[in-house]
Structure formats: structure tokens, C-alpha cells
């Protein structure tokens, strides 16, 4: 069967979040990193998510990258295109959500799309066009202080109107309560009036289902990963999806187990401490990477490599971590500069990943959003088949490795995701 859904995600972990939800709703899904080669082989796939880095780049660059992704997806004959952004509508007055949506609509020769950022399961809801994070309006949620895209207005109709020359409308909750047919009729009326973008209220999963049913025939939908949870049921009703028992089924994992952590988020610090405690003192399995020592020369990294090799002899798991509390991070940043400290850590973890995977690591957990990007790029990985989730939002994935029969099993965890025992349990749930 043909690929049903082609998604364009404006960042890497957002792409995985959507892909994870699609798999949970029964679609077999591959995430590709950047726009792939034209001849990429994809077997048994219902959805492809193209992960871009277009959230915080200049709008013309975001538009160009998104159109390139669209071109690739259309060549694959996808039925519906999904532009995925953050559930907190991360953008500025110059974009990039409005300009990208406008460009995609134009290229698809479509007259209207919907904007559905809400993810009720994670406390992101929209009422009368206003976005809430938990019980706070967006502009009072902490997002007003975001370093790259501060969100100082919770009224999404107003926010989007500043990003597009086209008209912006609203599908409000009382309308959604009347069901999918009424919602579709409202969208058509708005389209007749020249309203190109329609912000959709969403309070709960029921609203998402109504929206999904109303928009399943639109060439383009846009939103957060919540909408991704609701669309597959509509595709199934139309007979567009093959019946598969386990959409997240991966090949059996093989090879030794390694955890690389460059995240200093609170959840990760807890996971590191939990792992170290569990494996000490008889067989210590953790090596602390220190950016100050990395800056002195190659010895420290060589020591990390030797430590990991020793622990991997019996299959692991071994943990190499730069994760440190705020005081230690600040000290390293003061001595080296923030960017250099980060780069030293990311380069070191990338190097360890490349070396140790070449030597037989086949199950790899990486903690940290930026860190994951660095490791994936060091390994030259271009596509990830999405498996079952370990903890909410974090699935196991698999990627083919050149010259090796078994694929690499990879779990990429952004900072605050995962339970306390994530670094041990991840390997226990892996088939
Ligand atoms: P998260 O998802 O938790 O935000 P990221 O990997 O995105 O994690 O970001 C963490 C950043 O901090 C990375 O750039 C990493 O290289 C850097 N870093 C990690 N450990 C240290 C450290 N001990 N000192 C300074 N910077 C560090």
C-alpha cells in the first residue's frame, strides 16, 4: 500500500514525538533526518516524518527546506501532508509557522489548512483560540521567557495573523461539540470567505477525533503530535491502512549496550544517579566525562573509551556521561565558554558512539536533544524506523548500519523525558 501520511517536522525531537504517536495509533513509521535521497528504499511504511531543523532559522530558509521536504514526499505519492510544530506554537512574529504553512498551501494548490497545536494528554489545550499549558495561558507558562522564540501572546489567531498576509479564522469549541460534519461545513464556509488558516480549539481527545474526521481529506494539516494520535483511525476507516498487528515491531536487537548522556536536565541527572547506584560498587559501569579535562588533550577521551570497552566485554550496559549539576556546568562554561564546553562534550560523545558501534555496540541510548543530534550525525544515520515506546514520547528506533546485518537499536531521549530507571529499563523492554 502507498504511504498515507508525509510529515514535515520543524525539529528532531518533535519529529520523533509525532512518529511515536503515529506508531501508537497503528501506523508503521520511519523518521528520516533531513530530506533524503530520491531513491531511498522504504518497505512496509504507512507514514514518513521528515525531521528538519527549521524552527528557529530565518523564515526563507525554513520555507525552502520545507518545500524541499514536500517535493520529496509528493514524489512518494503521500495522501496527506502534515506540518508538525511544537504544541506551544514556538514561533516569532516573522515566522516560521505562518510562512511555511503559506508556502506549503501554495505548492499544494490548496486553499485552506487547520492549525491544531493542542496535545491534551500533555496539558496543552486551546480554548477560543487561546493556548493553555496546564492551567496557565501560554504567555504566563514560562514560554514568555524562551531564549529563541518567546511566546508573549496566548491568542493564536492574533499570533498567526502577524505571520501571514492571509486571513486567519477559528473553529471554536461550541462548533466542535456539534460534530465533524458541522465542523467541515464551517471550514468550507470560512474557505469561501478566503480564510486560509483555521486555528482549532481542542480541550480533549474527543475534540481531536472530531477535528481529524473533519480534516482527513485536506491536502495539508498542521499541528502538534496530538493530532497525529487522532488521524490514523480516520485513515483506517477509509481503508487506506493495511491491517498490521504490531506497527512498532522491530527486528531483534543484537550487540552490546551503551548509554551516552550529554543532558544536564533534572530528569537525566536522576537517571544517571539511579544507574550508577544500581551498578556500584562491585562493578562500576559509569564514566564521568569532564569538559575541562577534554579541553586539556586526548587522554581523557582515551580513558573513557578504554573504560567503555572493558565494560562492554560482557555486553554492558556501560554509561558515559557528561551530565553534571548546574554548578559544575557553570564552572565549565565559565572556563571554556558555553559553546566550546558543549561542543567538546558533543564531539567526544559522537566519537565514542562511532568507535564503539564500529566495535559491536548494537543497543544505544542517548540522553539529550542536542546530544542526540550530535551522535546521530557522527554515526551518519539518515533514517530511523520507530518502534514501541519505552516511556511516554521516547520510542526504541532502529537504523540500518552499513556493512552489518543487524540494525542499530537506538533510543534518543530529550532532557526531561523518561522515568528514573530509564537507563536500565530501556534495555529490559527491548525485544
Ligand atoms: P537536554 O535535552 O537535556 O537539553 P542537550 O543535549 O540538548 O540536553 O543539551 C545539553 C548541552 O549541554 C549539550 O550541548 C552538552 O554538550 C552540554 N553539556 C553536557 N554536559 C556538560 C558539562 N558538564 N558542562 C558543560 N556543558 C555540558
Short mmCIF file of N, CA and C and ligand atoms in Angstrom, two decimals, residues 262-265 291 322-324 329 332-333 341-342 345-346 367-371 414-415, ligand 1:
data_model
loop_
_atom_site.label_atom_id
_atom_site.label_comp_id
_atom_site.label_asym_id
_atom_site.label_seq_id
_atom_site.Cartn_x
_atom_site.Cartn_y
_atom_site.Cartn_z
N UNK A 262 24.58 13.44 27.46
CA UNK A 262 25.10 14.81 27.46
C UNK A 262 24.04 15.77 27.96
N UNK A 263 22.97 15.22 28.52
CA UNK A 263 21.90 16.07 29.02
C UNK A 263 22.15 16.41 30.48
N UNK A 264 21.93 17.68 30.83
CA UNK A 264 22.09 18.09 32.23
C UNK A 264 20.73 18.45 32.83
N UNK A 265 19.66 18.02 32.17
CA UNK A 265 18.32 18.28 32.69
C UNK A 265 18.08 17.46 33.95
N UNK A 291 34.31 18.23 30.66
CA UNK A 291 34.76 19.08 29.54
C UNK A 291 36.09 19.76 29.82
N UNK A 322 28.38 13.16 30.56
CA UNK A 322 28.92 14.49 30.88
C UNK A 322 27.92 15.22 31.77
N UNK A 323 26.76 14.61 31.96
CA UNK A 323 25.70 15.20 32.77
C UNK A 323 26.26 15.65 34.11
N UNK A 324 25.98 16.89 34.48
CA UNK A 324 26.52 17.42 35.73
C UNK A 324 25.54 18.43 36.30
N UNK A 329 28.35 22.62 35.61
CA UNK A 329 28.16 23.09 34.23
C UNK A 329 28.59 24.55 34.13
N UNK A 332 32.38 24.88 34.12
CA UNK A 332 32.97 24.51 32.82
C UNK A 332 32.70 25.61 31.80
N UNK A 333 31.47 26.16 31.83
CA UNK A 333 31.13 27.20 30.86
C UNK A 333 31.93 28.48 31.10
N UNK A 341 32.34 24.43 25.61
CA UNK A 341 32.10 23.34 26.57
C UNK A 341 31.13 22.33 25.96
N UNK A 342 30.05 22.85 25.37
CA UNK A 342 29.05 21.98 24.74
C UNK A 342 29.64 21.20 23.58
N UNK A 345 31.91 18.29 24.60
CA UNK A 345 31.13 17.13 25.08
C UNK A 345 30.48 16.42 23.90
N UNK A 346 29.85 17.19 23.02
CA UNK A 346 29.14 16.57 21.89
C UNK A 346 30.11 15.85 20.96
N UNK A 367 21.03 10.39 25.78
CA UNK A 367 20.23 11.36 26.53
C UNK A 367 20.66 12.78 26.16
N UNK A 368 19.67 13.59 25.79
CA UNK A 368 19.92 14.99 25.44
C UNK A 368 19.50 15.25 24.00
N UNK A 369 18.75 16.33 23.77
CA UNK A 369 18.29 16.66 22.42
C UNK A 369 19.45 17.00 21.49
N UNK A 370 20.27 17.98 21.90
CA UNK A 370 21.42 18.37 21.09
C UNK A 370 22.40 17.20 20.99
N UNK A 371 22.57 16.51 22.10
CA UNK A 371 23.48 15.38 22.14
C UNK A 371 23.04 14.31 21.14
N UNK A 414 15.15 13.15 24.88
CA UNK A 414 15.48 14.53 25.19
C UNK A 414 15.36 14.74 26.70
N UNK A 415 16.06 15.78 27.14
CA UNK A 415 16.32 16.04 28.55
C UNK A 415 15.34 15.51 29.57
P1 LIG B 1 18.73 18.44 27.02
O1 LIG B 1 17.85 17.65 26.10
O2 LIG B 1 18.68 17.95 28.43
O3 LIG B 1 18.53 19.92 26.89
P2 LIG B 1 21.02 18.67 25.28
O4 LIG B 1 21.89 17.58 24.80
O5 LIG B 1 20.04 19.24 24.29
O6 LIG B 1 20.24 18.13 26.57
O7 LIG B 1 21.86 19.88 25.82
C1 LIG B 1 22.84 19.77 26.79
C2 LIG B 1 24.04 20.58 26.36
O8 LIG B 1 24.92 20.70 27.47
C3 LIG B 1 24.84 19.92 25.26
O9 LIG B 1 25.29 20.87 24.34
C4 LIG B 1 26.01 19.30 26.01
O10 LIG B 1 27.15 19.14 25.20
C5 LIG B 1 26.24 20.30 27.10
N1 LIG B 1 26.91 19.73 28.28
C6 LIG B 1 26.77 18.48 28.74
N2 LIG B 1 27.50 18.29 29.85
C7 LIG B 1 28.11 19.46 30.12
C8 LIG B 1 29.01 19.88 31.14
N3 LIG B 1 29.39 19.04 32.11
N4 LIG B 1 29.44 21.13 31.11
C9 LIG B 1 29.04 21.99 30.13
N5 LIG B 1 28.19 21.65 29.14
C10 LIG B 1 27.73 20.39 29.12
#
